GROMACS .gro file of C-alpha atoms in nm:
model
  409
    1MET     CA    1   0.096   1.864   2.889
    2ASN     CA    2  -0.080   1.549   2.744
    3PHE     CA    3   0.026   1.544   2.403
    4TYR     CA    4  -0.307   1.394   2.251
    5LYS     CA    5  -0.528   1.663   2.433
    6SER     CA    6  -0.263   1.980   2.342
    7THR     CA    7  -0.469   2.222   2.087
    8THR     CA    8  -0.338   2.176   1.757
    9ALA     CA    9  -0.301   2.429   1.502
   10ALA     CA   10  -0.580   2.251   1.319
   11VAL     CA   11  -0.863   2.268   1.599
   12ALA     CA   12  -0.763   2.630   1.607
   13VAL     CA   13  -0.835   2.645   1.246
   14CYS     CA   14  -1.154   2.548   1.332
   15ALA     CA   15  -1.233   2.637   1.722
   16ALA     CA   16  -1.587   2.747   1.654
   17GLY     CA   17  -1.694   2.383   1.585
   18ALA     CA   18  -1.464   2.201   1.814
   19VAL     CA   19  -1.629   2.276   2.147
   20SER     CA   20  -1.824   1.937   2.181
   21ALA     CA   21  -1.678   1.566   2.101
   22ALA     CA   22  -1.818   1.398   1.822
   23ASP     CA   23  -1.827   0.997   1.687
   24LEU     CA   24  -1.675   0.974   1.318
   25GLU     CA   25  -1.736   0.623   1.167
   26VAL     CA   26  -1.387   0.580   0.997
   27THR     CA   27  -1.404   0.301   0.710
   28HIS     CA   28  -1.102   0.146   0.610
   29TRP     CA   29  -0.972  -0.268   0.505
   30TRP     CA   30  -0.718  -0.280   0.802
   31THR     CA   31  -0.868  -0.633   0.912
   32SER     CA   32  -0.522  -0.861   0.941
   33GLY     CA   33  -0.377  -0.944   1.251
   34GLY     CA   34  -0.087  -0.693   1.167
   35GLU     CA   35  -0.346  -0.452   1.015
   36ALA     CA   36  -0.563  -0.438   1.284
   37ALA     CA   37  -0.287  -0.371   1.558
   38ALA     CA   38  -0.186  -0.060   1.366
   39VAL     CA   39  -0.536   0.109   1.341
   40SER     CA   40  -0.569   0.053   1.676
   41GLU     CA   41  -0.294   0.297   1.714
   42PHE     CA   42  -0.511   0.541   1.523
   43ALA     CA   43  -0.832   0.498   1.744
   44LYS     CA   44  -0.651   0.487   2.083
   45ALA     CA   45  -0.523   0.833   1.988
   46PHE     CA   46  -0.860   0.983   1.853
   47ASN     CA   47  -1.043   0.861   2.144
   48ALA     CA   48  -0.807   0.999   2.399
   49THR     CA   49  -0.909   1.393   2.242
   50GLY     CA   50  -1.255   1.312   2.405
   51ASN     CA   51  -1.378   1.216   2.039
   52ASN     CA   52  -1.499   0.868   1.937
   53TRP     CA   53  -1.374   0.648   1.671
   54VAL     CA   54  -1.658   0.446   1.545
   55ASP     CA   55  -1.459   0.171   1.356
   56GLY     CA   56  -1.587   0.053   1.014
   57ALA     CA   57  -1.346  -0.187   0.894
   58ILE     CA   58  -1.439  -0.372   0.581
   59ALA     CA   59  -1.287  -0.738   0.483
   60GLY     CA   60  -1.128  -0.784   0.189
   61SER     CA   61  -0.864  -0.571   0.067
   62GLY     CA   62  -0.903  -0.282  -0.093
   63GLY     CA   63  -1.027  -0.435  -0.367
   64THR     CA   64  -1.356  -0.519  -0.215
   65ALA     CA   65  -1.361  -0.192   0.016
   66ARG     CA   66  -1.316   0.092  -0.235
   67PRO     CA   67  -1.657   0.023  -0.436
   68ILE     CA   68  -1.804   0.000  -0.125
   69ILE     CA   69  -1.669   0.342   0.001
   70VAL     CA   70  -1.753   0.501  -0.318
   71SER     CA   71  -2.074   0.336  -0.379
   72ARG     CA   72  -2.190   0.541   0.029
   73ILE     CA   73  -2.067   0.830  -0.072
   74ILE     CA   74  -2.206   0.890  -0.397
   75GLY     CA   75  -2.547   0.769  -0.291
   76GLY     CA   76  -2.564   1.011   0.027
   77ASP     CA   77  -2.451   0.792   0.284
   78PRO     CA   78  -2.067   0.911   0.348
   79MET     CA   79  -1.852   0.781   0.635
   80HIS     CA   80  -1.705   1.105   0.835
   81ALA     CA   81  -1.315   0.936   0.727
   82THR     CA   82  -1.235   0.683   0.527
   83GLN     CA   83  -0.901   0.528   0.398
   84LEU     CA   84  -0.829   0.513   0.018
   85ASN     CA   85  -0.464   0.477  -0.147
   86HIS     CA   86  -0.293   0.840  -0.218
   87GLY     CA   87  -0.282   0.885  -0.610
   88ARG     CA   88  -0.639   0.935  -0.838
   89GLN     CA   89  -0.839   0.692  -0.668
   90ALA     CA   90  -1.091   0.997  -0.523
   91GLU     CA   91  -1.024   1.222  -0.802
   92GLU     CA   92  -1.366   1.238  -0.942
   93LEU     CA   93  -1.544   1.236  -0.569
   94ILE     CA   94  -1.342   1.549  -0.504
   95GLU     CA   95  -1.405   1.699  -0.859
   96ALA     CA   96  -1.759   1.617  -0.780
   97GLY     CA   97  -1.746   1.880  -0.436
   98LEU     CA   98  -1.791   1.548  -0.221
   99MET     CA   99  -1.481   1.559  -0.003
  100LEU     CA  100  -1.379   1.765   0.233
  101ASP     CA  101  -1.108   2.076   0.165
  102LEU     CA  102  -0.791   2.041   0.440
  103THR     CA  103  -0.590   2.316   0.254
  104ASP     CA  104  -0.650   2.489   0.595
  105VAL     CA  105  -0.506   2.232   0.834
  106ALA     CA  106  -0.227   2.127   0.608
  107GLU     CA  107  -0.114   2.519   0.571
  108ALA     CA  108  -0.165   2.554   0.944
  109GLU     CA  109   0.064   2.294   1.026
  110GLY     CA  110   0.308   2.298   0.783
  111TRP     CA  111   0.215   1.965   0.550
  112LYS     CA  112   0.415   2.064   0.268
  113ASP     CA  113   0.770   2.102   0.486
  114ILE     CA  114   0.711   1.744   0.676
  115VAL     CA  115   0.592   1.565   0.406
  116ASN     CA  116   0.852   1.384   0.246
  117PRO     CA  117   0.846   1.272  -0.028
  118THR     CA  118   0.629   1.572  -0.151
  119SER     CA  119   0.476   1.373  -0.451
  120LEU     CA  120   0.252   1.259  -0.117
  121LEU     CA  121   0.117   1.530  -0.101
  122ASP     CA  122   0.115   1.612  -0.430
  123SER     CA  123  -0.167   1.333  -0.473
  124CYS     CA  124  -0.371   1.464  -0.240
  125THR     CA  125  -0.373   1.803  -0.391
  126VAL     CA  126  -0.615   1.875  -0.667
  127ASP     CA  127  -0.654   2.255  -0.848
  128GLY     CA  128  -0.415   2.361  -0.533
  129LYS     CA  129  -0.629   2.254  -0.256
  130ILE     CA  130  -0.547   1.931  -0.047
  131TYR     CA  131  -0.803   1.709   0.049
  132CYS     CA  132  -0.649   1.414   0.240
  133ALA     CA  133  -0.406   1.340   0.490
  134PRO     CA  134  -0.142   1.091   0.360
  135VAL     CA  135  -0.035   0.857   0.667
  136ASN     CA  136   0.262   0.612   0.547
  137ILE     CA  137   0.471   0.502   0.228
  138HIS     CA  138   0.382   0.150   0.150
  139SER     CA  139   0.606  -0.006  -0.117
  140TRP     CA  140   0.530  -0.293  -0.314
  141GLN     CA  141   0.866  -0.365  -0.384
  142TRP     CA  142   0.957  -0.681  -0.171
  143ILE     CA  143   0.996  -1.009  -0.185
  144TRP     CA  144   0.991  -1.204   0.180
  145LEU     CA  145   1.180  -1.561   0.198
  146SER     CA  146   1.105  -1.811   0.454
  147HIS     CA  147   1.447  -1.897   0.624
  148GLN     CA  148   1.255  -2.240   0.760
  149ALA     CA  149   1.129  -2.356   0.413
  150PHE     CA  150   1.498  -2.296   0.265
  151ALA     CA  151   1.664  -2.493   0.574
  152ASP     CA  152   1.416  -2.776   0.510
  153ALA     CA  153   1.454  -2.754   0.134
  154GLY     CA  154   1.852  -2.825   0.231
  155ALA     CA  155   1.919  -2.455   0.019
  156ASP     CA  156   2.054  -2.160   0.040
  157VAL     CA  157   1.863  -1.845   0.135
  158PRO     CA  158   1.834  -1.672  -0.192
  159SER     CA  159   1.978  -1.302  -0.250
  160ASN     CA  160   1.832  -1.208  -0.550
  161TRP     CA  161   1.518  -1.325  -0.765
  162ASP     CA  162   1.761  -1.548  -1.032
  163GLU     CA  163   1.857  -1.735  -0.725
  164PHE     CA  164   1.502  -1.780  -0.645
  165VAL     CA  165   1.433  -1.907  -0.942
  166ALA     CA  166   1.711  -2.165  -0.949
  167SER     CA  167   1.564  -2.275  -0.557
  168ALA     CA  168   1.209  -2.363  -0.700
  169PRO     CA  169   1.334  -2.736  -0.755
  170ALA     CA  170   1.460  -2.796  -0.437
  171LEU     CA  171   1.158  -2.610  -0.261
  172GLU     CA  172   0.883  -2.849  -0.409
  173ALA     CA  173   1.088  -3.149  -0.370
  174ALA     CA  174   1.081  -3.067  -0.019
  175GLY     CA  175   0.743  -3.026  -0.031
  176LYS     CA  176   0.726  -2.642  -0.055
  177ILE     CA  177   0.529  -2.384  -0.226
  178PRO     CA  178   0.794  -2.199  -0.379
  179LEU     CA  179   0.576  -1.897  -0.442
  180ALA     CA  180   0.309  -1.757  -0.202
  181MET     CA  181   0.048  -1.636  -0.405
  182GLY     CA  182  -0.337  -1.510  -0.304
  183GLN     CA  183  -0.624  -1.505  -0.599
  184GLN     CA  184  -0.682  -1.169  -0.549
  185ALA     CA  185  -0.661  -0.999  -0.865
  186TRP     CA  186  -0.461  -0.696  -0.655
  187GLN     CA  187  -0.245  -0.958  -0.557
  188SER     CA  188  -0.086  -1.069  -0.903
  189SER     CA  189  -0.122  -0.746  -1.027
  190GLY     CA  190   0.117  -0.599  -0.780
  191ALA     CA  191   0.322  -0.901  -0.789
  192PHE     CA  192   0.365  -0.819  -1.162
  193GLY     CA  193   0.451  -0.462  -1.096
  194VAL     CA  194   0.715  -0.528  -0.842
  195MET     CA  195   0.856  -0.770  -1.131
  196THR     CA  196   0.853  -0.491  -1.429
  197VAL     CA  197   1.056  -0.220  -1.182
  198ALA     CA  198   1.323  -0.529  -1.052
  199ILE     CA  199   1.343  -0.684  -1.480
  200ALA     CA  200   1.268  -0.405  -1.685
  201GLY     CA  201   1.398  -0.137  -1.490
  202GLN     CA  202   1.286   0.158  -1.351
  203ASP     CA  203   1.298   0.373  -1.709
  204ALA     CA  204   1.085   0.115  -1.891
  205TRP     CA  205   0.806   0.085  -1.570
  206LEU     CA  206   0.816   0.514  -1.581
  207ALA     CA  207   0.804   0.481  -1.966
  208VAL     CA  208   0.481   0.291  -1.937
  209ASN     CA  209   0.317   0.378  -1.628
  210ALA     CA  210   0.379   0.750  -1.602
  211ASP     CA  211   0.425   0.859  -2.012
  212LYS     CA  212   0.171   0.576  -2.121
  213ASN     CA  213   0.429   0.459  -2.408
  214ALA     CA  214   0.262   0.148  -2.556
  215GLU     CA  215   0.542   0.061  -2.769
  216VAL     CA  216   0.763  -0.009  -2.455
  217ALA     CA  217   0.488  -0.206  -2.287
  218ALA     CA  218   0.513  -0.426  -2.650
  219GLY     CA  219   0.894  -0.442  -2.623
  220ALA     CA  220   1.153  -0.645  -2.533
  221GLU     CA  221   1.220  -0.505  -2.169
  222TYR     CA  222   0.850  -0.609  -2.072
  223ALA     CA  223   0.857  -0.948  -2.313
  224LYS     CA  224   1.124  -1.048  -2.039
  225VAL     CA  225   0.904  -0.905  -1.729
  226PHE     CA  226   0.576  -1.114  -1.880
  227GLU     CA  227   0.846  -1.459  -1.926
  228ALA     CA  228   0.934  -1.404  -1.546
  229ALA     CA  229   0.543  -1.361  -1.457
  230ALA     CA  230   0.489  -1.722  -1.653
  231THR     CA  231   0.787  -1.825  -1.465
  232ALA     CA  232   0.625  -1.673  -1.133
  233ARG     CA  233   0.290  -1.804  -1.217
  234ALA     CA  234   0.409  -2.174  -1.255
  235MET     CA  235   0.591  -2.129  -0.899
  236ALA     CA  236   0.267  -2.020  -0.703
  237ALA     CA  237   0.058  -2.304  -0.904
  238ASN     CA  238  -0.005  -2.479  -0.548
  239SER     CA  239  -0.088  -2.159  -0.342
  240ASN     CA  240  -0.419  -2.222  -0.290
  241VAL     CA  241  -0.543  -1.904  -0.076
  242GLN     CA  242  -0.747  -1.613  -0.128
  243ASP     CA  243  -0.619  -1.333   0.082
  244TRP     CA  244  -0.262  -1.184   0.142
  245ASN     CA  245  -0.218  -1.264   0.498
  246GLN     CA  246  -0.328  -1.598   0.424
  247ALA     CA  247  -0.023  -1.614   0.144
  248THR     CA  248   0.186  -1.428   0.422
  249ASN     CA  249   0.146  -1.734   0.674
  250LEU     CA  250   0.256  -1.977   0.430
  251VAL     CA  251   0.561  -1.795   0.413
  252ILE     CA  252   0.577  -1.747   0.816
  253THR     CA  253   0.509  -2.137   0.875
  254GLY     CA  254   0.769  -2.259   0.646
  255LYS     CA  255   0.508  -2.396   0.400
  256ALA     CA  256   0.645  -2.182   0.123
  257GLY     CA  257   0.952  -2.066  -0.022
  258ALA     CA  258   0.875  -1.634  -0.071
  259GLN     CA  259   0.594  -1.404  -0.113
  260ILE     CA  260   0.600  -1.096  -0.361
  261MET     CA  261   0.397  -0.839  -0.133
  262GLY     CA  262   0.430  -0.507  -0.031
  263ASP     CA  263   0.588  -0.401   0.313
  264TRP     CA  264   0.267  -0.432   0.482
  265ALA     CA  265   0.358  -0.821   0.496
  266GLN     CA  266   0.623  -0.690   0.813
  267GLY     CA  267   0.315  -0.660   1.068
  268GLU     CA  268   0.206  -1.024   0.990
  269PHE     CA  269   0.569  -1.131   1.085
  270GLN     CA  270   0.572  -0.919   1.362
  271VAL     CA  271   0.227  -1.032   1.515
  272ALA     CA  272   0.397  -1.396   1.460
  273ASN     CA  273   0.704  -1.300   1.675
  274GLN     CA  274   0.943  -1.315   1.371
  275VAL     CA  275   1.280  -1.152   1.358
  276ALA     CA  276   1.420  -0.976   1.023
  277GLY     CA  277   1.742  -1.162   0.932
  278GLU     CA  278   1.694  -1.433   1.148
  279ASP     CA  279   1.383  -1.588   1.094
  280TYR     CA  280   1.280  -1.448   0.743
  281THR     CA  281   1.452  -1.236   0.480
  282CYS     CA  282   1.341  -0.948   0.274
  283LEU     CA  283   1.458  -0.799  -0.042
  284PRO     CA  284   1.393  -0.453  -0.196
  285GLY     CA  285   1.305  -0.470  -0.523
  286LEU     CA  286   1.386  -0.840  -0.568
  287GLY     CA  287   1.717  -0.818  -0.477
  288VAL     CA  288   1.770  -0.668  -0.839
  289ASN     CA  289   1.716  -0.304  -0.799
  290GLU     CA  290   1.678  -0.168  -0.486
  291VAL     CA  291   1.380   0.069  -0.493
  292ILE     CA  292   1.084   0.201  -0.271
  293SER     CA  293   0.792   0.285  -0.465
  294THR     CA  294   0.575   0.570  -0.242
  295GLY     CA  295   0.225   0.478  -0.289
  296GLY     CA  296   0.065   0.431   0.094
  297ASP     CA  297  -0.228   0.521   0.288
  298ALA     CA  298  -0.436   0.864   0.323
  299PHE     CA  299  -0.738   0.954   0.487
  300TYR     CA  300  -0.993   1.201   0.307
  301PHE     CA  301  -1.274   1.347   0.496
  302PRO     CA  302  -1.631   1.302   0.289
  303LYS     CA  303  -1.843   1.619   0.320
  304GLN     CA  304  -2.097   1.673   0.661
  305ASP     CA  305  -2.331   1.949   0.698
  306ASP     CA  306  -2.255   1.903   1.082
  307PRO     CA  307  -2.030   2.221   1.182
  308ALA     CA  308  -1.911   2.007   1.461
  309ILE     CA  309  -1.846   1.655   1.257
  310GLU     CA  310  -1.638   1.869   1.052
  311ALA     CA  311  -1.417   2.002   1.310
  312ALA     CA  312  -1.379   1.629   1.460
  313GLN     CA  313  -1.297   1.568   1.092
  314LYS     CA  314  -1.024   1.827   1.081
  315GLU     CA  315  -0.883   1.770   1.438
  316LEU     CA  316  -0.848   1.361   1.320
  317ALA     CA  317  -0.637   1.490   1.014
  318SER     CA  318  -0.399   1.689   1.229
  319LEU     CA  319  -0.328   1.389   1.441
  320LEU     CA  320  -0.266   1.139   1.183
  321LEU     CA  321   0.044   1.372   1.088
  322SER     CA  322   0.163   1.383   1.436
  323PRO     CA  323   0.502   1.289   1.533
  324GLU     CA  324   0.386   1.052   1.775
  325VAL     CA  325   0.095   0.919   1.618
  326GLN     CA  326   0.316   0.857   1.330
  327VAL     CA  327   0.574   0.644   1.521
  328ASN     CA  328   0.324   0.412   1.667
  329PHE     CA  329   0.124   0.366   1.384
  330ASN     CA  330   0.403   0.289   1.105
  331LEU     CA  331   0.615   0.099   1.345
  332LYS     CA  332   0.332  -0.225   1.395
  333LYS     CA  333   0.182  -0.143   0.977
  334GLY     CA  334   0.552  -0.210   0.834
  335SER     CA  335   0.525   0.112   0.683
  336LEU     CA  336   0.763   0.414   0.678
  337PRO     CA  337   0.636   0.758   0.820
  338VAL     CA  338   0.517   1.030   0.597
  339ARG     CA  339   0.732   1.269   0.814
  340GLY     CA  340   1.067   1.280   0.774
  341ASP     CA  341   1.137   1.444   1.127
  342VAL     CA  342   1.031   1.121   1.340
  343ASP     CA  343   1.263   0.867   1.542
  344LEU     CA  344   1.269   0.523   1.407
  345ALA     CA  345   1.551   0.359   1.663
  346THR     CA  346   1.332   0.106   1.712
  347ALA     CA  347   1.252  -0.010   1.337
  348ASN     CA  348   1.365  -0.371   1.257
  349ASP     CA  349   1.590  -0.436   0.969
  350CYS     CA  350   1.355  -0.447   0.668
  351MET     CA  351   1.194  -0.131   0.798
  352LYS     CA  352   1.575   0.037   0.797
  353LYS     CA  353   1.621  -0.127   0.480
  354GLY     CA  354   1.346   0.094   0.352
  355LEU     CA  355   1.456   0.400   0.521
  356ALA     CA  356   1.788   0.370   0.367
  357ILE     CA  357   1.650   0.335   0.038
  358LEU     CA  358   1.382   0.658   0.092
  359ALA     CA  359   1.654   0.851   0.193
  360SER     CA  360   1.910   0.772  -0.066
  361GLY     CA  361   1.628   0.900  -0.301
  362ASN     CA  362   1.600   0.599  -0.519
  363ILE     CA  363   1.215   0.607  -0.516
  364LEU     CA  364   0.902   0.584  -0.773
  365PRO     CA  365   0.554   0.665  -0.805
  366ASP     CA  366   0.308   0.405  -0.676
  367GLY     CA  367   0.101   0.277  -0.995
  368ASN     CA  368  -0.220   0.439  -0.810
  369GLN     CA  369  -0.056   0.750  -0.850
  370THR     CA  370  -0.012   0.775  -1.230
  371LEU     CA  371  -0.290   0.542  -1.347
  372SER     CA  372  -0.665   0.580  -1.356
  373PRO     CA  373  -0.864   0.352  -1.151
  374ASP     CA  374  -1.003   0.215  -1.497
  375THR     CA  375  -0.693   0.155  -1.647
  376ALA     CA  376  -0.581  -0.002  -1.307
  377GLY     CA  377  -0.864  -0.234  -1.332
  378GLN     CA  378  -0.833  -0.350  -1.678
  379ILE     CA  379  -0.452  -0.441  -1.573
  380GLU     CA  380  -0.634  -0.648  -1.302
  381ASP     CA  381  -0.853  -0.819  -1.507
  382LEU     CA  382  -0.609  -0.920  -1.723
  383MET     CA  383  -0.350  -1.067  -1.449
  384VAL     CA  384  -0.622  -1.272  -1.350
  385GLU     CA  385  -0.655  -1.405  -1.708
  386PHE     CA  386  -0.297  -1.441  -1.713
  387TRP     CA  387  -0.232  -1.582  -1.364
  388ASN     CA  388  -0.510  -1.847  -1.361
  389ASP     CA  389  -0.477  -1.995  -1.718
  390PRO     CA  390  -0.162  -2.166  -1.766
  391SER     CA  391  -0.216  -2.171  -2.131
  392TYR     CA  392  -0.214  -1.804  -2.153
  393SER     CA  393   0.101  -1.696  -2.297
  394ALA     CA  394   0.358  -1.443  -2.212
  395ALA     CA  395   0.353  -1.333  -2.550
  396ASP     CA  396  -0.048  -1.258  -2.547
  397ALA     CA  397  -0.077  -1.126  -2.191
  398GLN     CA  398   0.159  -0.873  -2.323
  399ALA     CA  399  -0.004  -0.787  -2.666
  400LYS     CA  400  -0.315  -0.696  -2.412
  401TYR     CA  401  -0.151  -0.555  -2.188
  402ALA     CA  402   0.058  -0.324  -2.435
  403GLU     CA  403  -0.358  -0.243  -2.603
  404ILE     CA  404  -0.448  -0.149  -2.250
  405ILE     CA  405  -0.153   0.117  -2.198
  406ALA     CA  406  -0.225   0.250  -2.535
  407GLU     CA  407  -0.586   0.374  -2.440
  408ALA     CA  408  -0.468   0.463  -2.061
  409ASP     CA  409  -0.608   0.837  -1.954
   0.00000   0.00000   0.00000
């Protein structure tokens, strides 16, 4: 029997509305080469059901797309499905009654038994009801290193952050940018988070991001992180690109030594036919503190008045967590599947590193799961100022950061 045309439990739940195919507009911000290849797997699978995926890609990454998505939903012009990061980004929309309850689908298909770690489904749950379908685990905790850049500089490929910092003069002497960094706020804020986990450690990160402990944010461990961020700022001074994938391309082409970026960068290396361990090296936790953060992407479904549309929404939600779609999507996206029961024998070396860390249980929540959108936005604004102003001292930036954490909700 054809996998995609089988009758899923979710369709059975809403059988009354599933008699006719539907067009679903799906918004997302996956527009780079690797991302487009991955999302096409979702579209292909959904179209195979007889429904139609109407692609609503929004260029410019999540920072650009999320305000547009939210504005449309609260303005009465909702799409039928939308990507968001699982966490607190949809909290107010759910509380306003604007998002479809997927609890019937989740219970019929046993999501609680298959989603790993359980925190991903917890992030979709409000007042005991499930409002999103998590599709992947994306970890920020990586640095990507170009073998070509280090060979051109006559330097060994570093195995940790300190070795990378020590190699920066050789890279610069060879005309390389030591650290590739795009100019968008979320990139510098994300890189700061990676440095925090690697340098201050998991306990300090949790104290600040989960417990909102401003004393730790103002303390000695975080001072080391801000000093490291100032060093990173100097190493990225000549990285004059905007988008994250443009910065990744600097690493792929050997123009830059490294990039701190989440595992979605793997998709770009794949599209460029680069091989992990041969053309590039990936270091979880900057090679200092091997940990995976369990952020990622989920799909939410704004409420509609049409029963046929709602039936198709639930069919898509079911499909997103199906084994074959999970494998096909995540192998191209560079992310880890949310199901722990799928075969990823063809995963590359970097993906296997991530799977091993996930299996070991050395995981942290993502900042989107612990910080409100308002707090995250304030931190991003601070990082824009800090990364773009060499005169902004590490101490002053840390003091402002501690103030934000003290007021965080």
